[in-house]
Short mmCIF file of C-alpha atoms in Angstrom, two decimals:
data_model
loop_
_atom_site.label_atom_id
_atom_site.label_comp_id
_atom_site.label_asym_id
_atom_site.label_seq_id
_atom_site.Cartn_x
_atom_site.Cartn_y
_atom_site.Cartn_z
CA MET G 1046 -26.75 -20.76 -0.56
CA ARG G 1047 -24.86 -18.26 -2.68
CA PHE G 1048 -23.70 -16.35 0.39
CA ARG G 1049 -22.33 -19.51 1.97
CA ALA G 1050 -20.46 -20.49 -1.18
CA ARG G 1051 -18.96 -17.00 -1.50
CA PHE G 1052 -18.02 -16.94 2.18
CA LEU G 1053 -16.45 -20.39 1.96
CA GLY G 1054 -14.53 -19.40 -1.18
CA LYS G 1055 -13.16 -16.24 0.43
CA PHE G 1056 -12.27 -18.15 3.57
CA LEU G 1057 -10.38 -20.80 1.62
CA ILE G 1058 -8.53 -18.18 -0.43
CA GLY G 1059 -7.61 -16.37 2.78
CA MET G 1060 -6.30 -19.54 4.37
CA VAL G 1061 -4.23 -20.41 1.29
CA ALA G 1062 -2.84 -16.86 1.20
CA LEU G 1063 -1.99 -17.01 4.91
CA ALA G 1064 -0.23 -20.36 4.44
CA ALA G 1065 1.72 -19.02 1.45
CA LEU G 1066 2.72 -15.86 3.32
CA GLY G 1067 3.92 -17.97 6.25
CA GLU G 1068 6.09 -19.92 3.83
CA VAL G 1069 7.44 -16.70 2.31
CA VAL G 1070 8.32 -15.31 5.76
CA MET G 1071 10.12 -18.55 6.63
CA LEU G 1072 12.07 -18.58 3.37
CA LEU G 1073 13.06 -14.93 3.61
CA TRP G 1074 14.14 -15.34 7.22
CA ASN G 1075 16.21 -18.41 6.40
CA LEU G 1076 17.78 -16.86 3.30
CA ILE G 1077 18.68 -13.48 4.78
CA LEU G 1078 19.00 -13.33 8.56
CA PRO G 1079 21.28 -16.28 9.44
CA ASP G 1080 23.92 -15.02 6.97
CA LEU G 1081 23.47 -11.39 7.95
CA PHE G 1082 23.60 -11.96 11.71
CA GLY G 1083 25.73 -14.92 12.82
CA GLY G 1084 23.80 -15.83 15.98
CA ILE G 1085 20.36 -16.24 14.38
CA ARG G 1086 19.15 -19.75 13.61
CA PRO G 1087 16.90 -20.73 10.70
CA ILE G 1088 13.21 -21.15 11.52
CA ASP G 1089 10.61 -23.67 10.47
CA TYR G 1090 7.21 -23.05 8.85
CA TRP G 1091 5.29 -22.66 12.10
CA HIS G 1092 7.72 -20.06 13.41
CA GLY G 1093 7.38 -18.19 10.10
CA LEU G 1094 3.61 -18.25 10.40
CA GLY G 1095 3.88 -17.10 14.01
CA LEU G 1096 6.13 -14.22 12.97
CA LEU G 1097 3.58 -13.24 10.34
CA VAL G 1098 0.75 -13.20 12.88
CA LEU G 1099 2.91 -11.34 15.41
CA SER G 1100 3.77 -8.66 12.85
CA ARG G 1101 0.06 -8.30 12.07
CA ILE G 1102 -0.70 -7.79 15.75
CA LEU G 1103 2.16 -5.37 16.37
CA PHE G 1104 2.09 -3.34 13.18
CA GLY G 1105 -1.50 -3.77 11.97
CA GLY G 1106 -0.62 -4.64 8.40
CA PHE G 1107 -2.52 -6.58 5.74
CA HIS G 1108 -5.14 -3.90 5.31
CA GLY G 1109 -7.16 -4.73 2.27
CA HIS G 1110 -9.61 -2.60 0.43
CA HIS G 1111 -12.31 -1.07 2.51
CA GLY G 1112 -15.04 -2.96 0.74
CA ARG G 1113 -18.29 -1.23 -0.09
CA LEU G 1114 -17.43 1.93 1.86
CA GLY G 1115 -14.23 2.45 -0.12
CA ARG G 1116 -16.07 1.91 -3.39
CA GLN G 1117 -18.71 4.45 -2.38
CA HIS G 1118 -16.05 7.05 -1.68
CA TRP G 1119 -14.34 6.31 -4.99
CA GLU G 1120 -17.62 6.50 -6.91
CA LYS G 1121 -18.40 9.83 -5.27
CA TRP G 1122 -14.91 11.13 -6.18
CA ALA G 1123 -15.24 9.85 -9.76
CA SER G 1124 -18.57 11.61 -10.19
CA MET G 1125 -17.21 15.00 -9.04
CA THR G 1126 -16.32 17.72 -11.47
CA PRO G 1127 -12.74 19.09 -11.36
CA GLU G 1128 -14.05 22.18 -9.53
CA GLU G 1129 -15.79 20.03 -6.90
CA ARG G 1130 -12.62 17.99 -6.42
CA GLU G 1131 -10.55 21.12 -5.91
CA GLN G 1132 -13.08 22.46 -3.39
CA PHE G 1133 -13.04 19.10 -1.57
CA ARG G 1134 -9.23 19.16 -1.39
CA LYS G 1135 -9.23 22.70 -0.02
CA GLU G 1136 -11.79 21.82 2.66
CA ARG G 1137 -9.86 18.69 3.67
CA TRP G 1138 -6.55 20.56 3.92
CA ALA G 1139 -8.19 23.39 5.85
CA ALA G 1140 -9.62 20.88 8.34
CA HIS G 1141 -6.20 19.20 8.59
CA GLY G 1142 -4.56 22.56 9.27
CA GLU G 1143 -7.08 23.35 12.01
CA ARG G 1144 -6.37 20.01 13.71
CA CYS G 1145 -2.64 20.72 13.54
CA ASN G 1146 -3.10 24.20 14.96
CA ARG G 1147 -5.14 22.83 17.85
CA GLY G 1148 -2.45 20.24 18.52
CA GLN G 1149 -4.72 17.31 17.76
CA HIS G 1150 -2.57 16.20 14.85
CA ARG G 1151 0.16 15.07 17.22
CA GLY G 1152 -2.27 13.35 19.53
CA HIS G 1153 -2.73 16.23 21.96
CA ALA G 1154 -6.30 16.63 23.12
CA ASP G 1155 -5.69 19.97 24.82
CA PRO G 1156 -4.27 22.90 22.80
CA GLU G 1157 -2.56 24.18 25.96
CA THR G 1158 -0.32 21.11 26.03
CA ALA G 1159 0.45 21.16 22.31
CA GLN G 1160 4.07 21.90 21.57
CA GLU G 1161 5.26 24.31 18.92
CA ARG G 1162 7.19 22.88 16.00
CA PRO G 1163 10.91 23.76 16.02
#
């Protein structure tokens, strides 16, 4: 029962937030773009909501917190000593440097095709 109530509450909050963001997109569009560019017409609420959804699809925005996994990482970080944090940073940057050197940082799977930086 508790799970259902929590799920329903989160769902309703999400729907209200989505509706409010659609309204904000519509208002911003209508306040800025028609005056800035002469040929653009004002939009209604449904077009604003559609633009919001389209931007989510194209750009992958609206990322929230990563839930339990993000909290676990933060708790682990918070429990580290300053020396452990420094060691962690060094290991992460070393791994990042290795990926860059192999060309994987730029999306190249094969080091032979990786291009040198200018």
